[in-house]
GROMACS .gro file of C-alpha atoms in nm:
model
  179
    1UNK     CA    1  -1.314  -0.002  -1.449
    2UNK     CA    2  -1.472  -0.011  -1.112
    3UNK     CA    3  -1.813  -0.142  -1.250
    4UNK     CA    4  -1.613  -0.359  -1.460
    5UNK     CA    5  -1.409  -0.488  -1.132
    6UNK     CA    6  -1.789  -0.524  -0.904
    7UNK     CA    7  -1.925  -0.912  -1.049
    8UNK     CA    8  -1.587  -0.999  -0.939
    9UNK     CA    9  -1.424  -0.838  -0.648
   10UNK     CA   10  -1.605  -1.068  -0.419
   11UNK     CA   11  -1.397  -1.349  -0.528
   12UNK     CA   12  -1.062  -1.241  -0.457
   13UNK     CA   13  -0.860  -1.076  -0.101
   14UNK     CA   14  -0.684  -0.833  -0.336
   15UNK     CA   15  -0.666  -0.715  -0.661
   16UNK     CA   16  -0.394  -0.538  -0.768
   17UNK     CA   17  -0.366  -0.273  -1.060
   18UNK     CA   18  -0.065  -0.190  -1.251
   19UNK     CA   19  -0.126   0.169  -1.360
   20UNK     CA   20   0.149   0.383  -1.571
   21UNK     CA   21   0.386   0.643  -1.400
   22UNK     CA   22   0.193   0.917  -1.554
   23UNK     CA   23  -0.155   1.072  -1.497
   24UNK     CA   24  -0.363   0.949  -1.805
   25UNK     CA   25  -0.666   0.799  -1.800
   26UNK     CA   26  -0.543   0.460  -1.757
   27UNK     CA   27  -0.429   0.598  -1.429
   28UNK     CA   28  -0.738   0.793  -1.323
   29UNK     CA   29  -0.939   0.483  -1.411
   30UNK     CA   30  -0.761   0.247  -1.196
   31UNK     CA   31  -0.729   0.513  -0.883
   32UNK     CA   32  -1.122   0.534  -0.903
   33UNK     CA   33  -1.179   0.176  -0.895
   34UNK     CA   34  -0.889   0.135  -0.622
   35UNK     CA   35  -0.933   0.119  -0.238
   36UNK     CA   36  -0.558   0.191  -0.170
   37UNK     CA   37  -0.294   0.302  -0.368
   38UNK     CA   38   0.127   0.181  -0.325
   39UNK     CA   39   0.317   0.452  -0.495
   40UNK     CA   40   0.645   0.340  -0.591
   41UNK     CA   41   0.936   0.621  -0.635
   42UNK     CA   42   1.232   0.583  -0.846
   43UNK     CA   43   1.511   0.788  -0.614
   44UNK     CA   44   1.570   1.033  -0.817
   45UNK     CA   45   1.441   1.439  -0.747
   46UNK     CA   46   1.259   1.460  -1.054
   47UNK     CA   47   1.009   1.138  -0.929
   48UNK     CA   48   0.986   1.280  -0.609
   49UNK     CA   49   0.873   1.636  -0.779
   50UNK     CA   50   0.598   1.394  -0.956
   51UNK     CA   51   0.485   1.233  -0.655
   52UNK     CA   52   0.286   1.575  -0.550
   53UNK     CA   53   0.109   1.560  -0.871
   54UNK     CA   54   0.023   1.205  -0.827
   55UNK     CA   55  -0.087   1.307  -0.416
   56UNK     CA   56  -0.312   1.571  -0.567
   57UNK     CA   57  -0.509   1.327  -0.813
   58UNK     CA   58  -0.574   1.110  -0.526
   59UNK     CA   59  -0.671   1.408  -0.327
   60UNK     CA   60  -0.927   1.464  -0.628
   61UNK     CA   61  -1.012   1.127  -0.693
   62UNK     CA   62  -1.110   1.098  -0.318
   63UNK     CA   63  -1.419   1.317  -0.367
   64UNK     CA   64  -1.582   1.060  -0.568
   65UNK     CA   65  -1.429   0.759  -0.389
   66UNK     CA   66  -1.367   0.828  -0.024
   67UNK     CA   67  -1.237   0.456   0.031
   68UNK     CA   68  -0.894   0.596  -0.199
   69UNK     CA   69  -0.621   0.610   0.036
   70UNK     CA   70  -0.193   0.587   0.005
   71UNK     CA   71  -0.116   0.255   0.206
   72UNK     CA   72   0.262   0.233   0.125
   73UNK     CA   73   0.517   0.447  -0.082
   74UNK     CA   74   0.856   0.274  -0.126
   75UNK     CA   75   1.166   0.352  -0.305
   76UNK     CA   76   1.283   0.226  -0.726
   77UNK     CA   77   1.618   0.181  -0.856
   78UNK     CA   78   1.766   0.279  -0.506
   79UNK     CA   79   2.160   0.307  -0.474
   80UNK     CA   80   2.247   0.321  -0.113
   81UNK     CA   81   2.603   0.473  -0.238
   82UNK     CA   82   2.395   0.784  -0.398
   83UNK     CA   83   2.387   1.098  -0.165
   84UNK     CA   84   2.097   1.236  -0.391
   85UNK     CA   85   1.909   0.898  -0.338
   86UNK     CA   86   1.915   0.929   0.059
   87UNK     CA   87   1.793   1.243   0.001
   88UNK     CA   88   1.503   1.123  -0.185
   89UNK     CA   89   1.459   0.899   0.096
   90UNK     CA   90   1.478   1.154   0.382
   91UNK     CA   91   1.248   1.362   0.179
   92UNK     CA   92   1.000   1.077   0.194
   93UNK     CA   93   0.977   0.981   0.492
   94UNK     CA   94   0.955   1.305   0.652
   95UNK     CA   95   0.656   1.362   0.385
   96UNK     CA   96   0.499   1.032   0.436
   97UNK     CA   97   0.627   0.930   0.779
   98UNK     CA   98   0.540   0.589   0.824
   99UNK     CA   99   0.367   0.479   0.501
  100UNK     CA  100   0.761   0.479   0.349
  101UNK     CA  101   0.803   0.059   0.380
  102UNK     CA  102   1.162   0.012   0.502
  103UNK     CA  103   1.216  -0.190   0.191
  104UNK     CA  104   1.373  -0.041  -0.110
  105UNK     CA  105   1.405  -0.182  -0.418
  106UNK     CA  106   1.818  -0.123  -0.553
  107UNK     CA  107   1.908  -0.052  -0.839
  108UNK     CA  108   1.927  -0.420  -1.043
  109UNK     CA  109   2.066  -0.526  -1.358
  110UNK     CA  110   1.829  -0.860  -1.364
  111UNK     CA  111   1.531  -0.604  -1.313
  112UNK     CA  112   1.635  -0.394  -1.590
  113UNK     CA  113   1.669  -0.729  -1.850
  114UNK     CA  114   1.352  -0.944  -1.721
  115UNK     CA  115   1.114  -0.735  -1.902
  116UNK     CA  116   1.313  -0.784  -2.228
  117UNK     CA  117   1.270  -1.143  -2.185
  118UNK     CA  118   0.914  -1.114  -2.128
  119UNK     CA  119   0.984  -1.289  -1.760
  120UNK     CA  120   0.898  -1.111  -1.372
  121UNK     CA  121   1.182  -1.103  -1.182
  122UNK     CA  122   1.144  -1.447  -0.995
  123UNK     CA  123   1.119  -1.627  -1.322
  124UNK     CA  124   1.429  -1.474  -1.507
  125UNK     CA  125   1.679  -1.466  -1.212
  126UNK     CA  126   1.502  -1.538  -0.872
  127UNK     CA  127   1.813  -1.558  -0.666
  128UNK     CA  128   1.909  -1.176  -0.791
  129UNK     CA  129   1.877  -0.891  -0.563
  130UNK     CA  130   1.584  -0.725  -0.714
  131UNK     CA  131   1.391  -1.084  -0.654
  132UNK     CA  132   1.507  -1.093  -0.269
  133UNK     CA  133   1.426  -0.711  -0.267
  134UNK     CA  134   1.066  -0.761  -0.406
  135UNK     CA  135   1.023  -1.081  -0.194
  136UNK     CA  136   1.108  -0.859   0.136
  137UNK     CA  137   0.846  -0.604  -0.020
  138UNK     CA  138   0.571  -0.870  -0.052
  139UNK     CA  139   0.666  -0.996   0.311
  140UNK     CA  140   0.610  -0.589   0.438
  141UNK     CA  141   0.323  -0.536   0.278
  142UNK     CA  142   0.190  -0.873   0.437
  143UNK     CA  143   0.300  -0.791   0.733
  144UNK     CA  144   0.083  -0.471   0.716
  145UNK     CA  145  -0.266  -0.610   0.613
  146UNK     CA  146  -0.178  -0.894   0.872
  147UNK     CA  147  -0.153  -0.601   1.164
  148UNK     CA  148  -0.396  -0.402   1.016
  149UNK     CA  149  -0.621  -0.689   1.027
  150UNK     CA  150  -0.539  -0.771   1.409
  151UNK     CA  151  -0.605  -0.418   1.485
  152UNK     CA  152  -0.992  -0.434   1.319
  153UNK     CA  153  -1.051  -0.749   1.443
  154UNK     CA  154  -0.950  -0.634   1.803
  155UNK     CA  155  -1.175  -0.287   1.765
  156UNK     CA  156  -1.461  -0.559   1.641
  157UNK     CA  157  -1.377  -0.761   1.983
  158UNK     CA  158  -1.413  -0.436   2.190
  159UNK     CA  159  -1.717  -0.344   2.044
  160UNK     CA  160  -1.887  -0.663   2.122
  161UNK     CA  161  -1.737  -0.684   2.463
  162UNK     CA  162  -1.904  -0.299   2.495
  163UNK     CA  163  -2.229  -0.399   2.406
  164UNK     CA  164  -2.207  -0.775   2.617
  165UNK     CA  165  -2.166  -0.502   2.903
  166UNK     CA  166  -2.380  -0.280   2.823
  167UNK     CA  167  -2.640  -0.571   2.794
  168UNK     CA  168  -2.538  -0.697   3.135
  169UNK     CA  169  -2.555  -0.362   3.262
  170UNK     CA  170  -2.913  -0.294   3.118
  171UNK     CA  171  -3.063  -0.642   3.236
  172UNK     CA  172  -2.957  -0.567   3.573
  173UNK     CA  173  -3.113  -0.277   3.577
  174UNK     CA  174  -3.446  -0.406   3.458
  175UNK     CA  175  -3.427  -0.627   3.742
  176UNK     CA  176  -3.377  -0.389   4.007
  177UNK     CA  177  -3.671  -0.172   3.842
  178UNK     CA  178  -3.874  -0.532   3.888
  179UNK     CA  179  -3.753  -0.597   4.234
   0.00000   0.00000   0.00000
């Protein structure tokens, strides 16, 4: 997949892969050819239990692609009234800290039918909660490339600013050597 994904990656920001919620190959295929991985979590204990299974393929997966890394997990068919799903969600973020996106996505009857009617979300009922939920996803996980750029761009600013310095610094020493 990843040599499949090279003649083109060039042409796009981001490429996203849909993998299934189990560890087959379809799964180990797109992890290798992945830079970083969103894990989503249904809120319930038995996904949570899988989430350390999926953690140590990554883990594994890393060896032979040290770019692989967990940008974001967020929460599935969340019910805020659920005691067991705050759990879930306590259990997360004390796990992942802040790679758990404030967004979750609640439990949704539109979400549930859309894939019966062979529409996404924002086609069969955008105004539904599960559309506003995914839109305020989307808007997180923009916000986080859009920082995380900032941040590189400022390290890239420093660095030049260093070596502008460090320029400055060694010309004027050359001249006092000539003097």
């Amino acid at each position: 997949l990843k040599k499949a994904l090279a003649p083109i990656k060039d042409y796009f920001n981001y490429i996203f892969l849909d993998s299934p919620p189990s560890l087959n190959v379809l799964t180990t295929n797109g992890l290798g050819a992945s830079k970083e991985v969103f894990i989503p979590i249904e809120a319930e204990y038995l996904a949570l239990q899988g989430t350390s299974q999926i953690v140590e393929k990554i883990n594994e997966i890393k060896e032979g692609n040290e770019e692989l890394k967990i940008s974001c997990v967020f929460l599935t068919k969340y019910d805020q009234r659920k005691n067991l799903n705050k759990q879930v969600n306590e259990v997360l973020r004390e796990e992942f800290n802040d790679k758990v996106f404030k967004t979750n996505i609640n439990t949704n009857v539109a979400l549930a039918e859309a894939p019966s009617h062979q529409e996404d979300i924002f086609t069969y009922e955008p105004l539904s909660t599960g559309a506003r939920d995914y839109e305020s996803l989307i808007e997180e996980i923009i916000a986080q490339e859009t920082a995380k750029q900032k941040a590189e761009e400022e390290e890239r600013l420093k660095a030049l600013e260093m070596a502008r310095l460090e320029a400055e610094a060694n010309a004027k020493k050359k001249a006092e050597e000539d003097c």
